[in-house]
Structure formats: C-alpha cells, structure tokens
mmCIF file of C-alpha atoms in Angstrom:
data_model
loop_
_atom_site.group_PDB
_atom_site.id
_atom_site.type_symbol
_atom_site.label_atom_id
_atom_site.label_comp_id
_atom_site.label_asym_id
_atom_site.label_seq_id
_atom_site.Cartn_x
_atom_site.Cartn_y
_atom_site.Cartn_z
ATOM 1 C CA UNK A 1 3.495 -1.814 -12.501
ATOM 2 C CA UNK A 2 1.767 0.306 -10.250
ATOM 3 C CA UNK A 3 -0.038 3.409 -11.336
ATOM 4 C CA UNK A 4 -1.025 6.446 -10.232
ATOM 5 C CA UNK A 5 -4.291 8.196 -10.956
ATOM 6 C CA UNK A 6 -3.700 11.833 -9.524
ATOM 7 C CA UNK A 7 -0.880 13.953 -10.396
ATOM 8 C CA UNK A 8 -1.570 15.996 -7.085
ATOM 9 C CA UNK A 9 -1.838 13.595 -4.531
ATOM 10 C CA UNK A 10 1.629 13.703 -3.726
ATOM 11 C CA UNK A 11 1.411 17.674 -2.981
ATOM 12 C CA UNK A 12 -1.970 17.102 -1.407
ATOM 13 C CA UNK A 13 -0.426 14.624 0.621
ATOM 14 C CA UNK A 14 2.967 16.975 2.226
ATOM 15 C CA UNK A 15 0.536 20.341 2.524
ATOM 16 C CA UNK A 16 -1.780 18.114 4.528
ATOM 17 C CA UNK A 17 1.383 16.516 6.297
ATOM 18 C CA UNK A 18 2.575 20.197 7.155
ATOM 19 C CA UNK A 19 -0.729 21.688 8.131
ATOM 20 C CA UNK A 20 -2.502 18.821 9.893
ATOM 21 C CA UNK A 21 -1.475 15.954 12.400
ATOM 22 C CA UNK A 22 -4.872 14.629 12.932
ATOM 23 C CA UNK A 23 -6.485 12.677 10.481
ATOM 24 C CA UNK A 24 -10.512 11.986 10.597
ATOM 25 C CA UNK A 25 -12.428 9.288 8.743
ATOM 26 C CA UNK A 26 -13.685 11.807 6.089
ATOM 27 C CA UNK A 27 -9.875 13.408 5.698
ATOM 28 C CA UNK A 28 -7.538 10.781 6.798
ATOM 29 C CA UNK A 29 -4.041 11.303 6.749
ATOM 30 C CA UNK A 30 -1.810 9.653 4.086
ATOM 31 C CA UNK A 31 0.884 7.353 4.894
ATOM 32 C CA UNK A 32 4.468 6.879 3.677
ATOM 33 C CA UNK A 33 4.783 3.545 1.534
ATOM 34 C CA UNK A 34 7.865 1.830 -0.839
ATOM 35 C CA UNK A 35 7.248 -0.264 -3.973
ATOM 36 C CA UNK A 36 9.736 -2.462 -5.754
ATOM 37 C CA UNK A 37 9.526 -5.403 -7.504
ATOM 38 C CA UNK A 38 10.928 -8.858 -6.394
ATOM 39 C CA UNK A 39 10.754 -11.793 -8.933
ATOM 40 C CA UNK A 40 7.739 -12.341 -9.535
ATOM 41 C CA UNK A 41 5.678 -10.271 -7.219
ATOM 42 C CA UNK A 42 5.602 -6.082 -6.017
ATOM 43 C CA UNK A 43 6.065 -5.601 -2.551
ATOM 44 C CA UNK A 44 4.459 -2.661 -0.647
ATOM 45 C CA UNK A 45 5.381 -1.498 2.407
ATOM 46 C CA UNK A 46 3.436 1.185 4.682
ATOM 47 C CA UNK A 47 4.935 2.644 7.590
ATOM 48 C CA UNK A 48 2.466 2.355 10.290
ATOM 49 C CA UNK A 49 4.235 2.867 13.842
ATOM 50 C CA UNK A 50 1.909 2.512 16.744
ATOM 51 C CA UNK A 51 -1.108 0.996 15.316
ATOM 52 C CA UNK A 52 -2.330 -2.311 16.469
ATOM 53 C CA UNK A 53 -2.697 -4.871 13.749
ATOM 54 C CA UNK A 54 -7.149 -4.853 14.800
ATOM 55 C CA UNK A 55 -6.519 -1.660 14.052
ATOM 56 C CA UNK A 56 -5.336 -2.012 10.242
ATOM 57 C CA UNK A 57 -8.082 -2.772 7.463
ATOM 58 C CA UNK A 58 -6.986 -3.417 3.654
ATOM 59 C CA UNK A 59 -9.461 -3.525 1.038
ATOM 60 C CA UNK A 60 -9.260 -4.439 -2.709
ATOM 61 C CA UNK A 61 -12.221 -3.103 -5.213
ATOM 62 C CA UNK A 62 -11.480 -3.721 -8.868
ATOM 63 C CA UNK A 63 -7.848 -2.554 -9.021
ATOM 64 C CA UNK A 64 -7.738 0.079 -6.535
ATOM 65 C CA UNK A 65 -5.597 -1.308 -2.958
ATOM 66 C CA UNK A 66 -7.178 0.601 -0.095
ATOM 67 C CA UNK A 67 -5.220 0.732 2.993
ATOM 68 C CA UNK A 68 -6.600 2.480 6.470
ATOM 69 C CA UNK A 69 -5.621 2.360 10.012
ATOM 70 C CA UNK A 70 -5.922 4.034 12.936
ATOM 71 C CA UNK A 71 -3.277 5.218 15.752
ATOM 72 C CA UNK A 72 -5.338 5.385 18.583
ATOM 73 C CA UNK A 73 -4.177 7.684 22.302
ATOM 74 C CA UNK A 74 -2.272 5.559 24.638
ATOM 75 C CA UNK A 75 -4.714 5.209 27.436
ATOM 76 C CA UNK A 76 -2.578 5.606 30.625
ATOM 77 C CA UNK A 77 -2.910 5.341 34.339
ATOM 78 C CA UNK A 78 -4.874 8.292 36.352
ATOM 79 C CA UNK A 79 -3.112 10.878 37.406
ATOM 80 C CA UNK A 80 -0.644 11.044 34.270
ATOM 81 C CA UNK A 81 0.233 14.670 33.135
ATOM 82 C CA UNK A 82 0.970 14.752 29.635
ATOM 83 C CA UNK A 83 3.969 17.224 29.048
ATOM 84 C CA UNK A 84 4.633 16.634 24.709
ATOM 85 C CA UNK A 85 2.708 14.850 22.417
ATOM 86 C CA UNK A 86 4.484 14.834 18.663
ATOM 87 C CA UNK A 87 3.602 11.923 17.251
ATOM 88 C CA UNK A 88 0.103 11.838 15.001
ATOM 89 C CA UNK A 89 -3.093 10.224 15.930
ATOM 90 C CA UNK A 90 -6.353 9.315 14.020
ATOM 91 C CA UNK A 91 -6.856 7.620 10.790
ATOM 92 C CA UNK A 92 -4.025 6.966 7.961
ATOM 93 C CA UNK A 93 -4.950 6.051 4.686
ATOM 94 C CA UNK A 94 -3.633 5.278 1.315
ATOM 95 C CA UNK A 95 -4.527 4.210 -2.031
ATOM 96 C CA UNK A 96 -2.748 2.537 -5.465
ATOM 97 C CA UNK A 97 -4.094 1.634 -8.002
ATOM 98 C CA UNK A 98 -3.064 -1.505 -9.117
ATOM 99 C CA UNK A 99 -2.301 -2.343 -13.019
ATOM 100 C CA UNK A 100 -3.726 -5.471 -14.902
ATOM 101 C CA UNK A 101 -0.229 -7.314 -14.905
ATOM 102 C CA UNK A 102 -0.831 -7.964 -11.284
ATOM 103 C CA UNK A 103 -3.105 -10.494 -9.260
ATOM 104 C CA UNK A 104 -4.972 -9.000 -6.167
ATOM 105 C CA UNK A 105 -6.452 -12.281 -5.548
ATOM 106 C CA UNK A 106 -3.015 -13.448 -4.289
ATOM 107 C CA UNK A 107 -2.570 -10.153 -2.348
ATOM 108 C CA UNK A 108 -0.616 -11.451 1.274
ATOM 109 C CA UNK A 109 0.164 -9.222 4.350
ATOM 110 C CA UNK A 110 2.360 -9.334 7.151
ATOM 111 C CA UNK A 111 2.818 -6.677 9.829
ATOM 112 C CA UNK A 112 5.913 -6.553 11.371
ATOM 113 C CA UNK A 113 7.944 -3.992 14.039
ATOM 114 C CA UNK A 114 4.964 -1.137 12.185
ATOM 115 C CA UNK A 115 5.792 -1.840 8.984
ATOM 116 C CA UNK A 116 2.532 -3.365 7.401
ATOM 117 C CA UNK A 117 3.779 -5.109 4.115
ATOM 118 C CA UNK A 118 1.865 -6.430 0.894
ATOM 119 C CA UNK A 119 3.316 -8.801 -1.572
ATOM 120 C CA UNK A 120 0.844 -9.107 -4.913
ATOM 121 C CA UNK A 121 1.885 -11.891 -7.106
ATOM 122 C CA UNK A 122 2.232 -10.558 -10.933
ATOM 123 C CA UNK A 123 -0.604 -11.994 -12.969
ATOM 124 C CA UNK A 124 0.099 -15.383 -14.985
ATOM 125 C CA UNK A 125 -0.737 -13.330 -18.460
ATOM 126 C CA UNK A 126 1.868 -11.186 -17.877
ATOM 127 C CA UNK A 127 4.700 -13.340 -17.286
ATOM 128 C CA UNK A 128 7.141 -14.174 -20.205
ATOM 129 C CA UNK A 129 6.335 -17.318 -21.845
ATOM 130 C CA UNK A 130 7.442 -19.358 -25.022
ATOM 131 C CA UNK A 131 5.325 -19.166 -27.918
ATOM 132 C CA UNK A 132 5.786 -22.188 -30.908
ATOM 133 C CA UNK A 133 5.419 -21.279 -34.265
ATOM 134 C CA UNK A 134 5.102 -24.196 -36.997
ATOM 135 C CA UNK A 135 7.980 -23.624 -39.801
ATOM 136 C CA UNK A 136 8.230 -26.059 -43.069
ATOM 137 C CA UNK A 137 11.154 -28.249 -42.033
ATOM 138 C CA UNK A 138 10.233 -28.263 -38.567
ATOM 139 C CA UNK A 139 9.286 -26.374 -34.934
ATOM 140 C CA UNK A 140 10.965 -23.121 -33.526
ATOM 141 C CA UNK A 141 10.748 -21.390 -30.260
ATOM 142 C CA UNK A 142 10.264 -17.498 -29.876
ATOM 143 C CA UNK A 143 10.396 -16.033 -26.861
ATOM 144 C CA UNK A 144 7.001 -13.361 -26.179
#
C-alpha cells in the first residue's frame, strides 16, 4: 500500500550512493528502508547506523512520510590521528508516499540497535467489513 511517485529515484538514489558519501541538507543522502505488511499495519524500517535518536526527525505532510537524520563525526580525544574513515557522514533522507488505505495519525516509532522502525496502522475504511443486505424472507451477510 505504499506508493511511489518517481520512477527514477531508485537510480538517482545508487548513482548518488556511488559518487557521493557526504550528504548536505540541500542533497541529502538516501537511506536503505524495508516495507511489509503485518496484520493490520505496514512496517518500515530505515537503516540508520550511528545516528543518535536527537539526531532523527520524521515528518508527515498530507501523505508524504519524511524521514531525515544526521550521522554526525565522532568527536575524539586530542591528539587522535585518523588513519581510514569509510563509513558516511551528513544528512540521510527518505521519502514514501503513503496511500489512503493507511492512517498516519497512528504512525509509531521505535529506534532500536540503528534500525529506526515505523508501524502505520491501515485506515478503518479500508479494512474488510460485513455489509447486510435486506432480502424478502429475511437478512443475508456479504462480505465487502
């Protein structure tokens, strides 16, 4: 029930994964995510190693889930000589759009081990329900 909106975000997102570790506030660097359904509710997960949780902000406008965070450098001791430094700093964002069938009111999070994950409830009008329908000699039950 998610959709996207851009057929060539997905390439935008490796040639800027391949040619770019830094991400900025004005070109921020996308993030790797899984969606599935559960039940009731879709459940998002963004991989977000190294950020603190202050550092994570999520944002719903309409139907479009913002996510953006920040990995910010290790402050160390003086006197420390950095000799490699692989993994990616700056800002991370991502966005889905989300369909009607789902409720972002009920959005939750929960960051865990750098795995930030969203559960959003599936909206009441689009869950199966039984429908009556009057018939001479009595009532009947369809499923909708």
């Amino acid at each position: 029930m998610l959709m996207r909106t851009d057929p060539f975000r997905e390439l935008d997102r490796l040639a800027q994964q391949f040619l770019s570790t830094t991400g900025t506030w004005s070109r921020p660097t996308p993030m790797p995510l899984d969606a599935y359904r559960t039940g009731d509710e879709y459940v998002i997960c963004f991989d977000l190693p190294g950020v603190e949780p202050e550092a994570i902000d999520i944002d719903v406008e309409r139907n479009m889930l913002t996510v953006k965070a920040e990995r910010r450098p290790r402050r160390e001791g003086e006197g420390v000589k950095w000799e490699l430094s692989e993994r990616p700093l700056g800002v991370f964002s991502r966005q889905v759009m989300l369909s009607d069938t789902l409720d972002p009111e009920g959005i939750t999070a929960d960051y865990d081990a750098g795995v930030l994950t969203l559960k959003i409830p599936v909206a009441e009008k689009a869950k199966p329900r039984k429908i009556e329908i009057s018939q001479s000699g009595g009532r009947r039950q369809i499923q909708a």
